[in-house]
PDB file of C-alpha atoms in Angstrom:
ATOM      1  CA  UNK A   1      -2.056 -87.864 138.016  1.00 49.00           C
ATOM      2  CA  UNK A   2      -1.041 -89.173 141.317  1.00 54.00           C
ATOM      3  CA  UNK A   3       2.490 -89.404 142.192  1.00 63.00           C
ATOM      4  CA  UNK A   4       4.099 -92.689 143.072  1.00 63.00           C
ATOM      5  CA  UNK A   5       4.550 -91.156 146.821  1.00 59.00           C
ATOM      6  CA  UNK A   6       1.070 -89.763 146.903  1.00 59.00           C
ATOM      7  CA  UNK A   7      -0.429 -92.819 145.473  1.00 65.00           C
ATOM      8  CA  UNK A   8       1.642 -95.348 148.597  1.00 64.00           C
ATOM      9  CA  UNK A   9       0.210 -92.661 150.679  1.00 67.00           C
ATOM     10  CA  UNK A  10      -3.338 -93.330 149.798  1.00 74.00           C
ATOM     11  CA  UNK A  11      -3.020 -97.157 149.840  1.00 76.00           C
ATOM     12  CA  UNK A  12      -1.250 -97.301 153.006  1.00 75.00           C
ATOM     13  CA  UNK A  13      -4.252 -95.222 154.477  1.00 78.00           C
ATOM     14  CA  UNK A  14      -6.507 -97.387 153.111  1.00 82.00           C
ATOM     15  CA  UNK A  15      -5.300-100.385 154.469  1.00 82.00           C
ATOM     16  CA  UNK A  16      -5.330 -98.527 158.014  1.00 85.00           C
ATOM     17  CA  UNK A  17      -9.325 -97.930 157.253  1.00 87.00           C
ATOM     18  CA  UNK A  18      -9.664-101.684 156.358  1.00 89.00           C
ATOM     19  CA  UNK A  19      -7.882-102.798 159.618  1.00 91.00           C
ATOM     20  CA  UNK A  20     -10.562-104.038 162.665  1.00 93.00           C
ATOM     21  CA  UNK A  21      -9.701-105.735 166.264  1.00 94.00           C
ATOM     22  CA  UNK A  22      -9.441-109.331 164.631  1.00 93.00           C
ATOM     23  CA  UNK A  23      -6.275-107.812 163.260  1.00 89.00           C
ATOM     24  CA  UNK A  24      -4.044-108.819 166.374  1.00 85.00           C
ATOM     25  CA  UNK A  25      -1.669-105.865 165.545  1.00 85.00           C
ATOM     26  CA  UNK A  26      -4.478-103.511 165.616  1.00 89.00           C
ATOM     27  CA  UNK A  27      -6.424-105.062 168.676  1.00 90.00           C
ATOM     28  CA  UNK A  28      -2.914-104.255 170.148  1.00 88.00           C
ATOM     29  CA  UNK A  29      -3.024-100.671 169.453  1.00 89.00           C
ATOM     30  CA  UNK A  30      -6.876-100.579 171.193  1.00 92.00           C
ATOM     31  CA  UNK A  31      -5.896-102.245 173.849  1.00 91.00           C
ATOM     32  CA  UNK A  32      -2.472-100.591 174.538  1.00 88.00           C
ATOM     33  CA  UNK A  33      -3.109 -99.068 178.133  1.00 86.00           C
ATOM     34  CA  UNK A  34      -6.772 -98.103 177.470  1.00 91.00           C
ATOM     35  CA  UNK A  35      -8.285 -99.384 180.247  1.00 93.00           C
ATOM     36  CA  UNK A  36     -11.704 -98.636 179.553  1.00 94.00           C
ATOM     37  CA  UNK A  37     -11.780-100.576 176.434  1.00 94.00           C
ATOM     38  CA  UNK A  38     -10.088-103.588 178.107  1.00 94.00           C
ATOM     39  CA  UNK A  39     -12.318-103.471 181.021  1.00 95.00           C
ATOM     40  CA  UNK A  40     -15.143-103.967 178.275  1.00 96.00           C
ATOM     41  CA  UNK A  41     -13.793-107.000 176.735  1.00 95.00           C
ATOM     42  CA  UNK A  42     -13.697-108.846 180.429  1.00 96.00           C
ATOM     43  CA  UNK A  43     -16.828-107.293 181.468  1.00 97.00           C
ATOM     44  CA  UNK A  44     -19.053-108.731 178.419  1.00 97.00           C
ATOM     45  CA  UNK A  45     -16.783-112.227 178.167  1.00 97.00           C
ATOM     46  CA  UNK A  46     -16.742-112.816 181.838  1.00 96.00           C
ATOM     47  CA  UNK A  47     -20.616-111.504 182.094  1.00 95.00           C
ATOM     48  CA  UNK A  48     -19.396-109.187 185.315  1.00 95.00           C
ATOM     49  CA  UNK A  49     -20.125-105.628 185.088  1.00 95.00           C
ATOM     50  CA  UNK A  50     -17.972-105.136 188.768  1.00 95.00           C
ATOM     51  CA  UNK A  51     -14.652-106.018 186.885  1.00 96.00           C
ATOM     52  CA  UNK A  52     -12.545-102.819 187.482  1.00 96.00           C
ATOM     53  CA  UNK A  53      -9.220-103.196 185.476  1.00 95.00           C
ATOM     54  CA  UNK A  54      -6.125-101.380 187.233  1.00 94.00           C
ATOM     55  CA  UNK A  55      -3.967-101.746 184.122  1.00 92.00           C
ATOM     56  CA  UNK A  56      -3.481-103.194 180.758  1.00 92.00           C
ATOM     57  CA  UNK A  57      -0.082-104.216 178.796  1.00 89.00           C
ATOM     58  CA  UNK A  58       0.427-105.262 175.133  1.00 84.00           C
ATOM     59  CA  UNK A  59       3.043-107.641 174.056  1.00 81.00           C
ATOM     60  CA  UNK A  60       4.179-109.231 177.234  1.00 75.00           C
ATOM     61  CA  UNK A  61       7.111-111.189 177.402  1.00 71.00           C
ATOM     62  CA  UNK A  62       7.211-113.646 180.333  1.00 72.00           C
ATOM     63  CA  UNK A  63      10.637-114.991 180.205  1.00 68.00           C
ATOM     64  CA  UNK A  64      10.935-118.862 181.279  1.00 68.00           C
ATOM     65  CA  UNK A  65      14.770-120.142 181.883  1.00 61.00           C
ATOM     66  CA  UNK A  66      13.811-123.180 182.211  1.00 65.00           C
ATOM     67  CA  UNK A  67      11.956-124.042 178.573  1.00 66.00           C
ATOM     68  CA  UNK A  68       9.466-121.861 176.560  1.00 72.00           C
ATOM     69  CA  UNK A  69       9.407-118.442 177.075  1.00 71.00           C
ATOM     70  CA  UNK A  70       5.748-116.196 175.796  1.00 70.00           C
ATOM     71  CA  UNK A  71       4.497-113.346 174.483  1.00 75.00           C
ATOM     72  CA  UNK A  72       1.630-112.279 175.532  1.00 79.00           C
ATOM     73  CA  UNK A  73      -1.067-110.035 172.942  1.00 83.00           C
ATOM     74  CA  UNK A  74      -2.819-108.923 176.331  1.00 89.00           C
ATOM     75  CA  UNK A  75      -2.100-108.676 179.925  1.00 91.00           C
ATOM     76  CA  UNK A  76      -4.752-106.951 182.247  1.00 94.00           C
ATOM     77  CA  UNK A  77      -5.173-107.095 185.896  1.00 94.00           C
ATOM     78  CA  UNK A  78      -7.994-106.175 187.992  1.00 95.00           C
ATOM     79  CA  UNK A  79      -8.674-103.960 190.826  1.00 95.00           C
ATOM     80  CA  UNK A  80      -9.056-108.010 192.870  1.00 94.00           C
ATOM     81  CA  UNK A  81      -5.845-108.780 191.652  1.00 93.00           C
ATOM     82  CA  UNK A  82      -6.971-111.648 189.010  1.00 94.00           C
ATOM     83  CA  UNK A  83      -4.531-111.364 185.521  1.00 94.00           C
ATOM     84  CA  UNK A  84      -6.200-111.935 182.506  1.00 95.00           C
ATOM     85  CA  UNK A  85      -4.174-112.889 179.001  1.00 93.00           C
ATOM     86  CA  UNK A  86      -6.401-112.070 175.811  1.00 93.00           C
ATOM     87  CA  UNK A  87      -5.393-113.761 172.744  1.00 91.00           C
ATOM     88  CA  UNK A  88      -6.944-112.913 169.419  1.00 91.00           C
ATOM     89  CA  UNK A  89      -6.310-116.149 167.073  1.00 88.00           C
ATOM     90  CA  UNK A  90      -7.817-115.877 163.277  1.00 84.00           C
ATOM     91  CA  UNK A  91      -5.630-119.489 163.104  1.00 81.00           C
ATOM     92  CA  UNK A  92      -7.362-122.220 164.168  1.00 81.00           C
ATOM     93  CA  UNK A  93      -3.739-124.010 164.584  1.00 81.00           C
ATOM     94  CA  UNK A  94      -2.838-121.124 166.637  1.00 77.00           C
ATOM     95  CA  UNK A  95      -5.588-122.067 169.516  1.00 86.00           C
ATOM     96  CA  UNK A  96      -4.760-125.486 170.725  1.00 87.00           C
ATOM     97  CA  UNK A  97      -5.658-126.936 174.057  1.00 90.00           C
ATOM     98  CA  UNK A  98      -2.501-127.463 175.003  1.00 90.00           C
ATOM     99  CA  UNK A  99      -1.515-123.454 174.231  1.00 88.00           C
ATOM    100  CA  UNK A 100      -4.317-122.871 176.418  1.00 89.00           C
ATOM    101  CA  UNK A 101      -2.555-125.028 179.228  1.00 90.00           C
ATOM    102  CA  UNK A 102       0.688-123.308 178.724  1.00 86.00           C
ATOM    103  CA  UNK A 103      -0.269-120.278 179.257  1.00 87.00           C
ATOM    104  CA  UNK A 104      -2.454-120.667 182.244  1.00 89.00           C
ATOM    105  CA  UNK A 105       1.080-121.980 183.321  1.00 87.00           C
ATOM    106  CA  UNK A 106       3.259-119.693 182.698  1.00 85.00           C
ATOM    107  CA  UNK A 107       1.316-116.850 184.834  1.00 87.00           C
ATOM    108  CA  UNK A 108       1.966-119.413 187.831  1.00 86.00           C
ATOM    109  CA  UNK A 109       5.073-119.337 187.732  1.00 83.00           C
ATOM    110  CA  UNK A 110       5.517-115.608 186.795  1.00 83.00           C
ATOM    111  CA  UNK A 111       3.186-114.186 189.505  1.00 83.00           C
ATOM    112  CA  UNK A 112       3.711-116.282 192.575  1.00 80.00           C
ATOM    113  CA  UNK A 113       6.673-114.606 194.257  1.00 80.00           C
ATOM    114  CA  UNK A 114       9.520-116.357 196.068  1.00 82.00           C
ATOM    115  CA  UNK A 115       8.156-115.141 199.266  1.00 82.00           C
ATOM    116  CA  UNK A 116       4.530-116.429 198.882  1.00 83.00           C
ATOM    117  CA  UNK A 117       2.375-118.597 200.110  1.00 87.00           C
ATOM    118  CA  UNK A 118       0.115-121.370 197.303  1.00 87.00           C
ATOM    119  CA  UNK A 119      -2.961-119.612 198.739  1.00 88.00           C
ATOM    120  CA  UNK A 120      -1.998-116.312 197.710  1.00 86.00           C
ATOM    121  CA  UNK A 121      -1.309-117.826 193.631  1.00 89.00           C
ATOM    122  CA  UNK A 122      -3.872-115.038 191.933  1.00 92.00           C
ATOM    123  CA  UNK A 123      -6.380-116.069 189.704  1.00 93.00           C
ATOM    124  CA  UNK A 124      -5.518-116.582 186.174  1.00 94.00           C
ATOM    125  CA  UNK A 125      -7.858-116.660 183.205  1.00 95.00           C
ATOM    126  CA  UNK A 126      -6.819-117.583 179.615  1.00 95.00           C
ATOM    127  CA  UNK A 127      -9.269-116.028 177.009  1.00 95.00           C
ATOM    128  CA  UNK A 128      -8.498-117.340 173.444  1.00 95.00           C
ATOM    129  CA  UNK A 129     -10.804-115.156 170.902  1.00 95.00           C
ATOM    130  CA  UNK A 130     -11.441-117.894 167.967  1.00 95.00           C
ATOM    131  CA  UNK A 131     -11.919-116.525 164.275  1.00 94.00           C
ATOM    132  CA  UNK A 132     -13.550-120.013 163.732  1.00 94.00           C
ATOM    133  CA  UNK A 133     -15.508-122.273 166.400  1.00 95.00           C
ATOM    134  CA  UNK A 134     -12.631-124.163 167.306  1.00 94.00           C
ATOM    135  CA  UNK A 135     -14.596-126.596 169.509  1.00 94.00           C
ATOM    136  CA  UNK A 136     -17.117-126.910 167.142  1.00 94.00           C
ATOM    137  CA  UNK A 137     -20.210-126.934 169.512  1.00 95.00           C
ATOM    138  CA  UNK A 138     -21.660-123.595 168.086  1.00 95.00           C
ATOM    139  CA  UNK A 139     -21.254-122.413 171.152  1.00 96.00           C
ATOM    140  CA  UNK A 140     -20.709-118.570 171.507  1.00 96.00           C
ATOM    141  CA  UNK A 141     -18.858-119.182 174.820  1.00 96.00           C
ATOM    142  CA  UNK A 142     -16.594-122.001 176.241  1.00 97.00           C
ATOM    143  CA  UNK A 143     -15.991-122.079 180.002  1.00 95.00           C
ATOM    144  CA  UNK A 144     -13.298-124.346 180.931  1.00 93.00           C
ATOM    145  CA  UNK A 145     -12.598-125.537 184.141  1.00 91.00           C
ATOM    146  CA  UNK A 146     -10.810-128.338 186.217  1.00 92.00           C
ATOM    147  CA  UNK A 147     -13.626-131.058 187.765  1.00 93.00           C
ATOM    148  CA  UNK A 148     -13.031-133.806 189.727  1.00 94.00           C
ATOM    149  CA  UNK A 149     -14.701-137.119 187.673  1.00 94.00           C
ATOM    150  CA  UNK A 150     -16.013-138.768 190.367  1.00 96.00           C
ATOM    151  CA  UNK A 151     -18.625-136.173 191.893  1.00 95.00           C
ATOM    152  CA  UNK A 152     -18.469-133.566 188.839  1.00 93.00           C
ATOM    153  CA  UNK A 153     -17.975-130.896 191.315  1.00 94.00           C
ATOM    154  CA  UNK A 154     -15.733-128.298 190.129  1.00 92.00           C
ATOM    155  CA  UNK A 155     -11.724-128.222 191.670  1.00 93.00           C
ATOM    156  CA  UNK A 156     -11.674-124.342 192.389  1.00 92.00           C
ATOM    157  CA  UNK A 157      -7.909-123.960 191.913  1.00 92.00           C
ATOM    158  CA  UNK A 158      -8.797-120.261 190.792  1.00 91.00           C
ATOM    159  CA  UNK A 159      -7.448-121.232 186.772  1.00 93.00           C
ATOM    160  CA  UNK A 160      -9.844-120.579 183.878  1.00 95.00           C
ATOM    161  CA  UNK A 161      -9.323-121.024 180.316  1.00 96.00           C
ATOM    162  CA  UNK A 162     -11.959-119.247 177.911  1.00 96.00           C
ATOM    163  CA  UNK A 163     -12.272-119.915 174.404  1.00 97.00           C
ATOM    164  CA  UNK A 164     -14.966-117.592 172.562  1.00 96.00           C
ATOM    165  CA  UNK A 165     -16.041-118.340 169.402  1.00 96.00           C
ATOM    166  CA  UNK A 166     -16.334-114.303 167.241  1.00 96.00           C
ATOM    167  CA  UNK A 167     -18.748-116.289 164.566  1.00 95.00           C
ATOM    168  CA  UNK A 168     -21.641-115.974 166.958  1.00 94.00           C
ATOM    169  CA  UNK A 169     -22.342-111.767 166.531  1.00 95.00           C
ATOM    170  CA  UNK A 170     -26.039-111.949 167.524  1.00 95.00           C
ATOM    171  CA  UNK A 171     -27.574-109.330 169.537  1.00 95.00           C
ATOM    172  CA  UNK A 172     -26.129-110.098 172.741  1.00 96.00           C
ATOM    173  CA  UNK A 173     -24.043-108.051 175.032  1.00 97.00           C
ATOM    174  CA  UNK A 174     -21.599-110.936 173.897  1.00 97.00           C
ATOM    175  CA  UNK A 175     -22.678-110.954 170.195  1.00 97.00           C
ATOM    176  CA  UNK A 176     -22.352-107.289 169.643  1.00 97.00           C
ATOM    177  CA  UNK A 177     -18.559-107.252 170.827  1.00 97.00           C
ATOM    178  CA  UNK A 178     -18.189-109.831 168.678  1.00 97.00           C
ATOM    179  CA  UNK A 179     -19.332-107.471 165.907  1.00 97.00           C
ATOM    180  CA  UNK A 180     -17.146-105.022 166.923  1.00 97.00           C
ATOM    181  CA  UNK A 181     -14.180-107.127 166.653  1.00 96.00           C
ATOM    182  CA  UNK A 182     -15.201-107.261 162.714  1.00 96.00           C
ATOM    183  CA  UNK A 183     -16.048-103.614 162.714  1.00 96.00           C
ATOM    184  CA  UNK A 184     -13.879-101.195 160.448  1.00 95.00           C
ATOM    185  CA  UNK A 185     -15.793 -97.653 161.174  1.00 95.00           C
ATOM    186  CA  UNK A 186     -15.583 -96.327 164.324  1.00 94.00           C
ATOM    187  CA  UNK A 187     -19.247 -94.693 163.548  1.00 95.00           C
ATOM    188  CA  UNK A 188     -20.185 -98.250 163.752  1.00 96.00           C
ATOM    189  CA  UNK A 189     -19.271 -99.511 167.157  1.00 97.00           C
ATOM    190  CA  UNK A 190     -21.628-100.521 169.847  1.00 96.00           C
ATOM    191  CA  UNK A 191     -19.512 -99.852 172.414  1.00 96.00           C
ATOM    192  CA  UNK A 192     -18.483 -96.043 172.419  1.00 94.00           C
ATOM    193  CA  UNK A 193     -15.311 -97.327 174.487  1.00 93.00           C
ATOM    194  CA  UNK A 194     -13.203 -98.874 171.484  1.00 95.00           C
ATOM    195  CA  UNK A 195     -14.400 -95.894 169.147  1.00 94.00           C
ATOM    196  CA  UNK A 196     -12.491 -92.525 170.380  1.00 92.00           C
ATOM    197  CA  UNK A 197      -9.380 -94.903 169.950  1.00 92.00           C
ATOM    198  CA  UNK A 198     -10.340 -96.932 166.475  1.00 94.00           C
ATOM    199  CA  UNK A 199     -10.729 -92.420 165.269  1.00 94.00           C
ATOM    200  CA  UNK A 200      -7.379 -91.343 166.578  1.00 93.00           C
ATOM    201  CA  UNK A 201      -5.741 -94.636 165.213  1.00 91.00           C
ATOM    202  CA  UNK A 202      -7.385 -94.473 161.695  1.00 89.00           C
ATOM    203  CA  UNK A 203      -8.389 -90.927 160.935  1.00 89.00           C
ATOM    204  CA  UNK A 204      -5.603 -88.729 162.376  1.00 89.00           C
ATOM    205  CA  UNK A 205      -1.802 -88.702 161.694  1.00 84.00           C
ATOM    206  CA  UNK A 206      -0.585 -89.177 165.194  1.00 86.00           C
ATOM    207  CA  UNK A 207      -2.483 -92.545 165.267  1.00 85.00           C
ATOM    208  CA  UNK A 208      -1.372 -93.421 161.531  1.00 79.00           C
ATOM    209  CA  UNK A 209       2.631 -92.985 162.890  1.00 79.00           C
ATOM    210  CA  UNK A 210       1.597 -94.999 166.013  1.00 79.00           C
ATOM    211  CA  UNK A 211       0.971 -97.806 163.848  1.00 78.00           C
ATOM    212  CA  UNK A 212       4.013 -97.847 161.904  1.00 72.00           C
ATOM    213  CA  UNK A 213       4.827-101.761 162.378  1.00 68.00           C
ATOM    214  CA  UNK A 214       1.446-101.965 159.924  1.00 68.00           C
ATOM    215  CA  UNK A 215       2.907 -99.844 157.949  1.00 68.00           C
ATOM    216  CA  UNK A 216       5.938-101.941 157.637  1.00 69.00           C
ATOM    217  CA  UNK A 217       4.384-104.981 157.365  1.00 68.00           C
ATOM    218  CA  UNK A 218       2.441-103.114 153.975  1.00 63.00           C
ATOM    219  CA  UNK A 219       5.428-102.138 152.843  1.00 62.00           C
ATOM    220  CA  UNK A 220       7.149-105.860 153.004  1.00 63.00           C
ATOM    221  CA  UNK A 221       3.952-107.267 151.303  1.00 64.00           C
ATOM    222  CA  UNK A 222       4.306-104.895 148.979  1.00 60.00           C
ATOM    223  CA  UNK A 223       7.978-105.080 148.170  1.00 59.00           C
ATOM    224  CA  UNK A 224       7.292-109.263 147.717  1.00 66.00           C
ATOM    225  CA  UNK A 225       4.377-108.909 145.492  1.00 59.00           C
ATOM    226  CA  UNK A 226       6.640-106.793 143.128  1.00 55.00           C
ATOM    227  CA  UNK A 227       9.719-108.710 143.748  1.00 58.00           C
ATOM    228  CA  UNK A 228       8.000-111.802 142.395  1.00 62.00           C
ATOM    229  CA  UNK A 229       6.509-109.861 139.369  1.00 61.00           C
ATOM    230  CA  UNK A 230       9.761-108.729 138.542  1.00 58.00           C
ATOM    231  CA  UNK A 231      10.713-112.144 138.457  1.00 57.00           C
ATOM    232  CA  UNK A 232       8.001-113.740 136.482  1.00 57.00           C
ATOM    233  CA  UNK A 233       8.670-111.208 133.626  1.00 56.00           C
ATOM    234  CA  UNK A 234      12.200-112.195 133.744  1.00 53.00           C
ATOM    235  CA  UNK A 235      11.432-115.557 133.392  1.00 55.00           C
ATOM    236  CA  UNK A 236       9.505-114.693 130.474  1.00 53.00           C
TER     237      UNK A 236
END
């Protein structure tokens, strides 16, 4: 018979197997300074296999002293100098337009420096990765850009905001990342760039004490869950 510790043991493992990229903790962990895998992600959403990323943070927190500070789930920037913030949102509330806007702000302000000139403001793109089709045009890809209404032609300000709907996994370059962001078994991936990592993270004990905020968090759900059967048979 298993052992209370040995049996935690096997449950916390096997919520660690059950964990894929749409988790935003675990994309985290993927993305966490692994270029390659990042450099995927804009490659396929962006449809440009030139993109060269020069380095990739999780977590960013872009302090604002004047209102709303952020935290960013991913910050890359390319070899051209362009940032790109990934945001993995399985909320639809957590994807509004108006996030979108805020955070295509907030990299103004952060990366134009004092001594700069407007024309050297880098190019920003905002890349919201929808559980749900948010915009609900069953689109697998939403380009957003400034126009001016009176000639359509686009107002190149060098801003994008990208909303991409994970529902459409077809068997596009686009639809199999898409699949990979549901995948659980590294085995599984199409792209051989997010597997090495998704094996060290799930199937070897350095990667299972990386992820020890997980952990925590399975622990907390699991403390809760008992704390409120404890309480129901009291009540009884």
């Amino acid at each position: 018979m298993q052992t209370n510790e040995a049996s935690q043991e096997s449950e916390i493992k096997q919520v660690i197997r059950n964990l894929c990229m749409m988790n935003n903790r675990f994309m985290n962990f993927m993305l966490d300074d692994n270029k390659e895998a990042a450099q995927v992600f804009l490659r396929v959403i962006l449809g440009d296999d030139k993109i060269k990323v020069r380095n990739v943070r999780i977590q960013s927190f872009i302090q604002n002293i004047y209102g709303h500070s952020s935290q960013l789930d991913i910050l890359a920037q390319d070899s051209e100098g362009r940032y790109f913030n990934v945001e993995v949102q399985r909320s639809d509330e957590g994807a509004p337009a108006r996030r979108a806007r805020f955070y295509n702000s907030i990299l103004d302000t952060h990366f134009l420096q004092p001594s700069k000139l407007y024309e050297e403001l880098p190019d920003t793109y905002v890349i919201f990765i929808t559980e749900n089709d948010v915009l609900h045009d069953n689109l697998p890809l939403y380009n957003i850009r400034r126009r001016i209404d009176e000639n359509a032609k686009c107002f190149e300000d060098g801003s994008h905001i990208i909303y991409v709907n994970s529902q459409r996994r077809d068997d596009t370059a686009l639809g199999k990342l898409m699949q990979d962001l549901y995948c659980t078994e590294p085995k599984n991936l199409h792209y051989h760039e997010f597997a090495e990592r998704m094996e060290f993270l799930k199937y070897s004990k350095e990667g299972e004490e990386k992820m020890t905020d997980v952990i925590e968090e399975y622990a907390a759900r699991k403390a809760e869950a008992m704390a409120k059967e404890k309480k129901i048979e009291f009540a009884k």
